[in-house]
Short mmCIF file of C-alpha atoms and ligand atoms in Angstrom, two decimals:
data_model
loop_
_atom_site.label_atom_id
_atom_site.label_comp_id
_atom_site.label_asym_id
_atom_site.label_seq_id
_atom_site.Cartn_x
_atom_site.Cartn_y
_atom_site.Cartn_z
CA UNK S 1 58.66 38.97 27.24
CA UNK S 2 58.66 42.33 26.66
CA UNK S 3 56.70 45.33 26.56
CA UNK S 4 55.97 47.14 22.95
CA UNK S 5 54.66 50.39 22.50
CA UNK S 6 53.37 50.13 18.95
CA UNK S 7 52.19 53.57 17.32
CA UNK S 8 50.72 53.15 13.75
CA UNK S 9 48.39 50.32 13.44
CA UNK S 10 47.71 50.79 9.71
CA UNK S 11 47.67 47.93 6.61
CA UNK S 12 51.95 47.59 8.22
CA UNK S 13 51.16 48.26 11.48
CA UNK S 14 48.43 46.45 12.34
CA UNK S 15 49.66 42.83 11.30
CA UNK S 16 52.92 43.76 12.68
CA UNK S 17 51.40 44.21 16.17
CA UNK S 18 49.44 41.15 15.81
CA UNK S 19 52.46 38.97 15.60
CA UNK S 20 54.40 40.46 18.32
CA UNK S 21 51.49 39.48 20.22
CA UNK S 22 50.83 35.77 19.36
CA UNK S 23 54.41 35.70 20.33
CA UNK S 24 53.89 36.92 23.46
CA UNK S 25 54.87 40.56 24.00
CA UNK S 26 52.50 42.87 25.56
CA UNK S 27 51.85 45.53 22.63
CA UNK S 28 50.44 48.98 23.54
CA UNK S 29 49.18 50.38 20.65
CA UNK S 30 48.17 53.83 19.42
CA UNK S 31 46.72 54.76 16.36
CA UNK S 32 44.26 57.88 15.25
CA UNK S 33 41.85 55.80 13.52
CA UNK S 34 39.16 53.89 15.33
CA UNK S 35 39.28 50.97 13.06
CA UNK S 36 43.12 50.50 13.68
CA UNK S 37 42.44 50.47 17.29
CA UNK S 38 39.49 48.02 17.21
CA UNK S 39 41.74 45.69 15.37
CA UNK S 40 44.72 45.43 18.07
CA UNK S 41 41.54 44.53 20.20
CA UNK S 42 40.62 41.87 18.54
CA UNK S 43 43.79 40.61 18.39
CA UNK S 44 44.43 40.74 21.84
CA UNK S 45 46.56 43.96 22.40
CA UNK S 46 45.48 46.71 24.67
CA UNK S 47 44.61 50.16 23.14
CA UNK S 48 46.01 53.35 24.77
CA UNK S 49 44.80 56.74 23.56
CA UNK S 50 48.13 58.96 23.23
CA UNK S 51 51.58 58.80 22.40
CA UNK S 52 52.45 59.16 26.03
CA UNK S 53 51.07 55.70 27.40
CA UNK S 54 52.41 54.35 24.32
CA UNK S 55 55.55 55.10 25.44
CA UNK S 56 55.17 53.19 28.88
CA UNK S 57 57.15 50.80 27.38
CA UNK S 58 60.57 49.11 26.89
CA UNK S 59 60.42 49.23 23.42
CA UNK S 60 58.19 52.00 20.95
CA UNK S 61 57.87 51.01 17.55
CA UNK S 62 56.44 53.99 14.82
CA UNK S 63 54.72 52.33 11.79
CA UNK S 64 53.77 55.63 10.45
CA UNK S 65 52.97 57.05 6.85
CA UNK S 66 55.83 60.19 6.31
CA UNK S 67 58.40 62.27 7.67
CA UNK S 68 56.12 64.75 9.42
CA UNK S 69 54.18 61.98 10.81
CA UNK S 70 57.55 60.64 12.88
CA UNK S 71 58.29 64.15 13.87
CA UNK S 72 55.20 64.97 15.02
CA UNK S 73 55.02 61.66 17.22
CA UNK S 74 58.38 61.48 18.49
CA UNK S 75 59.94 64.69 18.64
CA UNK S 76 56.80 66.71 19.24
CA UNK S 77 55.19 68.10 22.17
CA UNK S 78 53.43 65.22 24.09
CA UNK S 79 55.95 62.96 22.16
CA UNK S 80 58.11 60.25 22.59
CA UNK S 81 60.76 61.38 23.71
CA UNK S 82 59.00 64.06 25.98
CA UNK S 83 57.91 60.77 27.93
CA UNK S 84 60.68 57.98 27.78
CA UNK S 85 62.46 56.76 30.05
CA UNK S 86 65.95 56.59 29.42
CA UNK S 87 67.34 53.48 27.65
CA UNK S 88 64.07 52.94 26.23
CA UNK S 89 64.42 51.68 22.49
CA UNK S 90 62.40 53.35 19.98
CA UNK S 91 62.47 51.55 16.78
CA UNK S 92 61.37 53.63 13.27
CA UNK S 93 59.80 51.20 11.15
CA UNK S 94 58.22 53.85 8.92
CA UNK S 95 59.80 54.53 5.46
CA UNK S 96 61.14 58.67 5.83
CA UNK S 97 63.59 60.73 4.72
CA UNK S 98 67.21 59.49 6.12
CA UNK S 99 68.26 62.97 7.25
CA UNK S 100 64.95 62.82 9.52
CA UNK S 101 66.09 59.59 10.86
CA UNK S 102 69.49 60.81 11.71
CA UNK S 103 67.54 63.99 13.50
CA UNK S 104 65.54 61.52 15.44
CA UNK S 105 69.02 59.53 16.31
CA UNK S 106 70.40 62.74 17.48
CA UNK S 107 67.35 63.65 19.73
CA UNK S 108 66.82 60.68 21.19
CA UNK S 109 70.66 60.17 22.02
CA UNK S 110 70.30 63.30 23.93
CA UNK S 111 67.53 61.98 26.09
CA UNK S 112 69.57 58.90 26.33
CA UNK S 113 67.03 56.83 24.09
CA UNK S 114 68.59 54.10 21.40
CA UNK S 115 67.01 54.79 18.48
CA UNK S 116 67.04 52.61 15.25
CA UNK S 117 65.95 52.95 11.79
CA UNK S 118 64.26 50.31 10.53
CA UNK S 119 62.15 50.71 7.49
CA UNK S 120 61.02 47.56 5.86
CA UNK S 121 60.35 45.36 2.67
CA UNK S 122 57.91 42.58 2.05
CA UNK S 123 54.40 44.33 1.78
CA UNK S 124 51.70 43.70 3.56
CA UNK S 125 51.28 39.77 3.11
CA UNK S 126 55.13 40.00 4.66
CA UNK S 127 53.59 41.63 7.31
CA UNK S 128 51.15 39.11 8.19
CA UNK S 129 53.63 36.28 7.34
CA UNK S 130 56.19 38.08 9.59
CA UNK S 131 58.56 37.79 6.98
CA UNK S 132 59.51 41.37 6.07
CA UNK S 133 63.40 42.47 5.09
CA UNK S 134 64.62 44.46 7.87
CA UNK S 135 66.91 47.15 6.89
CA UNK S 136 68.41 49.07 10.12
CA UNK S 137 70.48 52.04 10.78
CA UNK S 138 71.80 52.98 13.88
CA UNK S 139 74.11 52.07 17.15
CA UNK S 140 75.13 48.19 16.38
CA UNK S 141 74.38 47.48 20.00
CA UNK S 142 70.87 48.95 19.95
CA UNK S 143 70.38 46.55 17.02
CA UNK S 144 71.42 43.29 19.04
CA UNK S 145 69.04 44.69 21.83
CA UNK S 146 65.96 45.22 18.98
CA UNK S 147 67.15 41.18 17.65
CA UNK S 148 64.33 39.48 19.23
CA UNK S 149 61.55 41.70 18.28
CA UNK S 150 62.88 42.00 14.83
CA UNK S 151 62.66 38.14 14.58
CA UNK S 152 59.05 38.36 15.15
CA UNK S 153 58.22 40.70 12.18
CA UNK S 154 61.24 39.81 9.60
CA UNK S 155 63.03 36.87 7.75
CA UNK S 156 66.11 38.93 6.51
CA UNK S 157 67.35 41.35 9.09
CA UNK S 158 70.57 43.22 8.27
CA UNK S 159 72.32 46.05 10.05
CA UNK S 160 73.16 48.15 7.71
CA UNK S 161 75.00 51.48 9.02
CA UNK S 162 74.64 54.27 10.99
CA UNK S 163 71.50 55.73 11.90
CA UNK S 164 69.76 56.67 8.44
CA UNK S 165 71.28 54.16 6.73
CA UNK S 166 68.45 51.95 6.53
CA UNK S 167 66.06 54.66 5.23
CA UNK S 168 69.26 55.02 2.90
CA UNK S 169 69.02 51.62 1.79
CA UNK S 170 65.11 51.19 1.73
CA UNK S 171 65.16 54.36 -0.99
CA UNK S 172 67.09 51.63 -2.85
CA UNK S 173 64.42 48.91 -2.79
CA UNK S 174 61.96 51.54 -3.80
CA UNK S 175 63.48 52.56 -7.04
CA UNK S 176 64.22 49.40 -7.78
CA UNK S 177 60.47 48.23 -6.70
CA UNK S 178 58.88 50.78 -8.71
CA UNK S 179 61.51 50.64 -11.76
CA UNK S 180 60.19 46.34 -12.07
CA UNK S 181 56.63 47.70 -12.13
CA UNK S 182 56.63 49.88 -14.16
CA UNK S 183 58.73 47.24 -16.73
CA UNK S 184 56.17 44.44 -15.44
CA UNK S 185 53.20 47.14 -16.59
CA UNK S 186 55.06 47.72 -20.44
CA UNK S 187 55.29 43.94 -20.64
CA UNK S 188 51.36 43.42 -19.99
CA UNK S 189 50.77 46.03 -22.62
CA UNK S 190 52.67 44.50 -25.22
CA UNK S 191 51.43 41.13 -24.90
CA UNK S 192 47.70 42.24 -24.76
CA UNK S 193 48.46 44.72 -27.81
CA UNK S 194 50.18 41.66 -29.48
CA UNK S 195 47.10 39.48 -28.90
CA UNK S 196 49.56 36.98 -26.70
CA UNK S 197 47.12 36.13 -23.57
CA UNK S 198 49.77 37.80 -20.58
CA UNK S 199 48.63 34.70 -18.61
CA UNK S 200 51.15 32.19 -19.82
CA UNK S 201 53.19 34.80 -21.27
CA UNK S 202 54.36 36.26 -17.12
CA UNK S 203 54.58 32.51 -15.88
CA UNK S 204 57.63 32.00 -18.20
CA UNK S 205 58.81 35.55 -17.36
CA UNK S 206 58.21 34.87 -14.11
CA UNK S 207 60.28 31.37 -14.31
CA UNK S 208 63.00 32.76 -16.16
CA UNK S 209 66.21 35.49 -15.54
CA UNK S 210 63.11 38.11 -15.50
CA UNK S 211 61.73 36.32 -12.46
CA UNK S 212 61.37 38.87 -9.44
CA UNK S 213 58.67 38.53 -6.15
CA UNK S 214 56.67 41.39 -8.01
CA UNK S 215 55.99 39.04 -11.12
CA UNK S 216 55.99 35.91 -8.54
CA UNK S 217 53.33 37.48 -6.44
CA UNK S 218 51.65 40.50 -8.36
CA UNK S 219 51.39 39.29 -12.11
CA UNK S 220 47.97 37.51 -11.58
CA UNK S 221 46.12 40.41 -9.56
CA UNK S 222 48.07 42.92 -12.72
CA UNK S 223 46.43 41.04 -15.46
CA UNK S 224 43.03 41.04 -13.76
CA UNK S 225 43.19 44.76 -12.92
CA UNK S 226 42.66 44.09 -9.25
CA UNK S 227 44.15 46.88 -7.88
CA UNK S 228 43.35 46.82 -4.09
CA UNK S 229 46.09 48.16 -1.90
CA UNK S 230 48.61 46.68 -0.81
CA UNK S 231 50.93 49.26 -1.13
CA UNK S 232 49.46 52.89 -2.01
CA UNK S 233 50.27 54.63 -5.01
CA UNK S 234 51.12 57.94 -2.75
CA UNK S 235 52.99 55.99 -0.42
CA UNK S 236 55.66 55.20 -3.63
CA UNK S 237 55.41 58.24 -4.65
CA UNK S 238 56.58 60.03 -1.18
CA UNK S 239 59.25 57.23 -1.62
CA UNK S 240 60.28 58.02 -5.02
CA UNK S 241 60.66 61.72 -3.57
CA UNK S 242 63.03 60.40 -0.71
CA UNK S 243 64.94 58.49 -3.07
CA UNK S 244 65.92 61.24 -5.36
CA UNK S 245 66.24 63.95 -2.51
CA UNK S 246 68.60 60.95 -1.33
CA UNK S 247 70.39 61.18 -4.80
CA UNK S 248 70.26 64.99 -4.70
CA UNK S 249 72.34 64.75 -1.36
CA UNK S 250 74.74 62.20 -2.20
CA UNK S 251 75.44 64.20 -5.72
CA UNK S 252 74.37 61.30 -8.50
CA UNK S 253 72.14 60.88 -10.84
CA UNK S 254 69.51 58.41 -10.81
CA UNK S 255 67.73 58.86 -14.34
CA UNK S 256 65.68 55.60 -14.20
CA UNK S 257 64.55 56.41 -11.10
CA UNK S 258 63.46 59.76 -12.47
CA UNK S 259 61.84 58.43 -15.20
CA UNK S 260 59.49 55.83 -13.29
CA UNK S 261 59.09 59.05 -10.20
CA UNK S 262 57.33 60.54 -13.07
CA UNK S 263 55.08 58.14 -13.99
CA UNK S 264 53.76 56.62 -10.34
CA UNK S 265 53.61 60.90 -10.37
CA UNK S 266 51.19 60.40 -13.45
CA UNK S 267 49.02 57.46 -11.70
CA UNK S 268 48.73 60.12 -8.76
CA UNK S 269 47.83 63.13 -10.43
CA UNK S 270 45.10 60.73 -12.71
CA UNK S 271 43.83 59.97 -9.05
CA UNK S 272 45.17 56.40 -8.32
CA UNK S 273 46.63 57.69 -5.57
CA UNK S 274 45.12 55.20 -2.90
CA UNK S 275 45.17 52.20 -5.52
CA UNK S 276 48.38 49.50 -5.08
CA UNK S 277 51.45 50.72 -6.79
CA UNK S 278 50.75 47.78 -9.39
CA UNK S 279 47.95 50.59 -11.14
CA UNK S 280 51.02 51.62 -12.94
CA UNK S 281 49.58 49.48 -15.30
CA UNK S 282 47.02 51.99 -15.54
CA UNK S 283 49.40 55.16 -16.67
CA UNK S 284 51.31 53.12 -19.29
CA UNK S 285 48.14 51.88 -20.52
CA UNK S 286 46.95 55.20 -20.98
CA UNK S 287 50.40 56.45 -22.65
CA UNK S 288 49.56 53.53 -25.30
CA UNK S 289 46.20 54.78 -25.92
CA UNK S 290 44.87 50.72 -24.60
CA UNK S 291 42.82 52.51 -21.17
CA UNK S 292 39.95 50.56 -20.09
CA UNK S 293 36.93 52.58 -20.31
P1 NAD O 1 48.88 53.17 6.61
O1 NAD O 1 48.46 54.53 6.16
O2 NAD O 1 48.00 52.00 6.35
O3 NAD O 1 49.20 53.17 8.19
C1 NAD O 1 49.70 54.29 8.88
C2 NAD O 1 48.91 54.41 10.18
O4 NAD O 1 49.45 55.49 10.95
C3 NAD O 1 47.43 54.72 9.96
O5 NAD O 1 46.63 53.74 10.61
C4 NAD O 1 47.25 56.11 10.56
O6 NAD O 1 46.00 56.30 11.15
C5 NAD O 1 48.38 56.12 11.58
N1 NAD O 1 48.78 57.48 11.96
C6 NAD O 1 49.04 58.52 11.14
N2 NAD O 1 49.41 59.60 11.87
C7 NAD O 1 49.36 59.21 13.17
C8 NAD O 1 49.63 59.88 14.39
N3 NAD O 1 50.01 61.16 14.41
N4 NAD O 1 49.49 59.18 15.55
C9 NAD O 1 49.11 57.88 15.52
N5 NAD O 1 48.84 57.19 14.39
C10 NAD O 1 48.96 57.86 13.23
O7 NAD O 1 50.32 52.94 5.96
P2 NAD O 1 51.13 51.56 5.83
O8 NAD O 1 50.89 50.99 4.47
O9 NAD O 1 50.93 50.72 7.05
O10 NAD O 1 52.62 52.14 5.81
C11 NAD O 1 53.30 52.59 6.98
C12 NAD O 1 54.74 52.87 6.62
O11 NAD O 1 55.35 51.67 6.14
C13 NAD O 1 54.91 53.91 5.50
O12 NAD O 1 56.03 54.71 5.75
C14 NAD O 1 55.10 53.05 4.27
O13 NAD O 1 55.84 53.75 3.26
C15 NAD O 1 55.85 51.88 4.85
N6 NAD O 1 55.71 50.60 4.11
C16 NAD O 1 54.49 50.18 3.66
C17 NAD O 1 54.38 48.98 2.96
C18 NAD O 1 53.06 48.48 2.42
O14 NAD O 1 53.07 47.55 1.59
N7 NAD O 1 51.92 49.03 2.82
C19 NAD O 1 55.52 48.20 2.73
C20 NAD O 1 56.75 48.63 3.24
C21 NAD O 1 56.82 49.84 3.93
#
């Protein structure tokens, strides 16, 4: 069994860590927040207080929020890869910008570290499930080393391409993620404007071609307005950002993902921000005049 660094013990992070450890890895983990660390405790893993004993390990995992974040943490002074050892494998499970990834591929090849991208899919109940889509970027034999640890924490897990590739890919998923949403959201409104209860009326969507995991596992919480995160409304919207700098770069134009960057922009700026991404229900309620008061 191994030895994980895990840095980033948040509603990702935390479950993630748990499972590596009911399958037997040792799991160092750092986090900021007391709570986070208090957590790992309970499940069994051993809390160090910086980066640097984090990174007495043979593996470091990041599960952070942003670009900076992974900068600061890896590349920074007292970082990473200030303290690794060489051959260490430091696996990026955060969702960031792909040209930061590559940046952190470069570095870390220069200290002689493997480094993978390897943002995920699957939400939090993924998380605890350890079911989460792997998507990975980076040196195809650093990827059969990671194999075993990704097993633990994901159910599809697909090398995708060089390093930033899997950030690449994961902008994907979010535009697509946010585009069903935001369709999911319209649909509620017009059934409950309609006076057709959006009950039944999502089970056949959900059992039909319009079937997706959002309406399989999101359409009951949606209709109640239960909003707990989940996944946070500023988290998709520093992902809808990545996506279409990610367009910008690769010279295309992405206007549906535009269109729904504007509205989770909307649910932010009415200050939704740390509701689930499904309160997009709440900004094209309000565009139809329906807002609960
Ligand atoms: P989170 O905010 O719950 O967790 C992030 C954790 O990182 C927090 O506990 C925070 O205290 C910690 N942290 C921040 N800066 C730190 C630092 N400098 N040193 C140590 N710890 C630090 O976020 P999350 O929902 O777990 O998401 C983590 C990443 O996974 C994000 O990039 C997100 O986009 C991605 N993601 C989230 C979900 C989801 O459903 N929540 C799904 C897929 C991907």
């Amino acid at each position: 069994m191994t030895t994980i660094g895990f840095i980033g013990l948040g509603i990702m992070g935390g479950p993630m860590a748990a499972n590596l450890l009911a399958a037997g890895h040792t799991v160092l983990g750092h986090d900021t927040q007391q709570a986070a660390a208090e957590r790992l405790v309970t499940a069994g893993g051993k809390y160090v207080d910086s980066v640097a004993a984090a990174t007495a390990a043979d593996v470091v995992i990041t599960m952070l929020p942003d670009s900076p974040q992974v900068e600061e943490v890896v590349l920074g002074p007292g970082g990473v890869l200030e303290h690794a050892e060489p051959g260490l494998l430091l696996i990026d499970m955060s969702t960031i910008r792909p040209d930061t990834s590559v940046a952190v591929g470069a570095a870390a090849a220069a200290r002689g570290v493997r480094a993978l991208d390897a943002p995920v899919s699957g939400g939090e109940k993924g998380a605890i499930d350890g079911v989460l889509s792997i998507m990975v970027g980076g040196d195809v034999h650093a990827f059969d080393a990671a194999r075993p640890v990704f097993e633990v924490l994901g159910k599809t897990i697909v090398h995708v391409g060089p390093s930033g590739a899997g950030q690449t890919v994961k902008a994907a998923n979010q535009l697509v993620v946010g585009g069903i949403y935001a369709l999911v959201a319209e649909a509620i409104v017009l059934l409950e404007a309609s006076g057709v209860d959006p009950g039944p009326g999502l089970d056949v969507l959900a059992g039909g071609l319009a079937g997706s995991r959002i309406l399989e596992l999101k359409r009951k919480s949606m209709v109640a307005r239960d909003f707990a995160p989940g996944f946070r409304i500023d988290l998709h919207h520093k992902d809808m950002g990545i996506a279409l700098a990610a367009a910008r770069e690769a010279g295309v134009a992405l206007p549906m993902t535009g269109l729904t960057a504007q509205l989770i922009a909307a649910a932010r700026a009415q200050g939704h921000g740390s509701l689930d991404h499904s309160a997009l229900l709440k900004v094209l309620e309000t565009v139809s005049g329906k807002a609960a008061s």
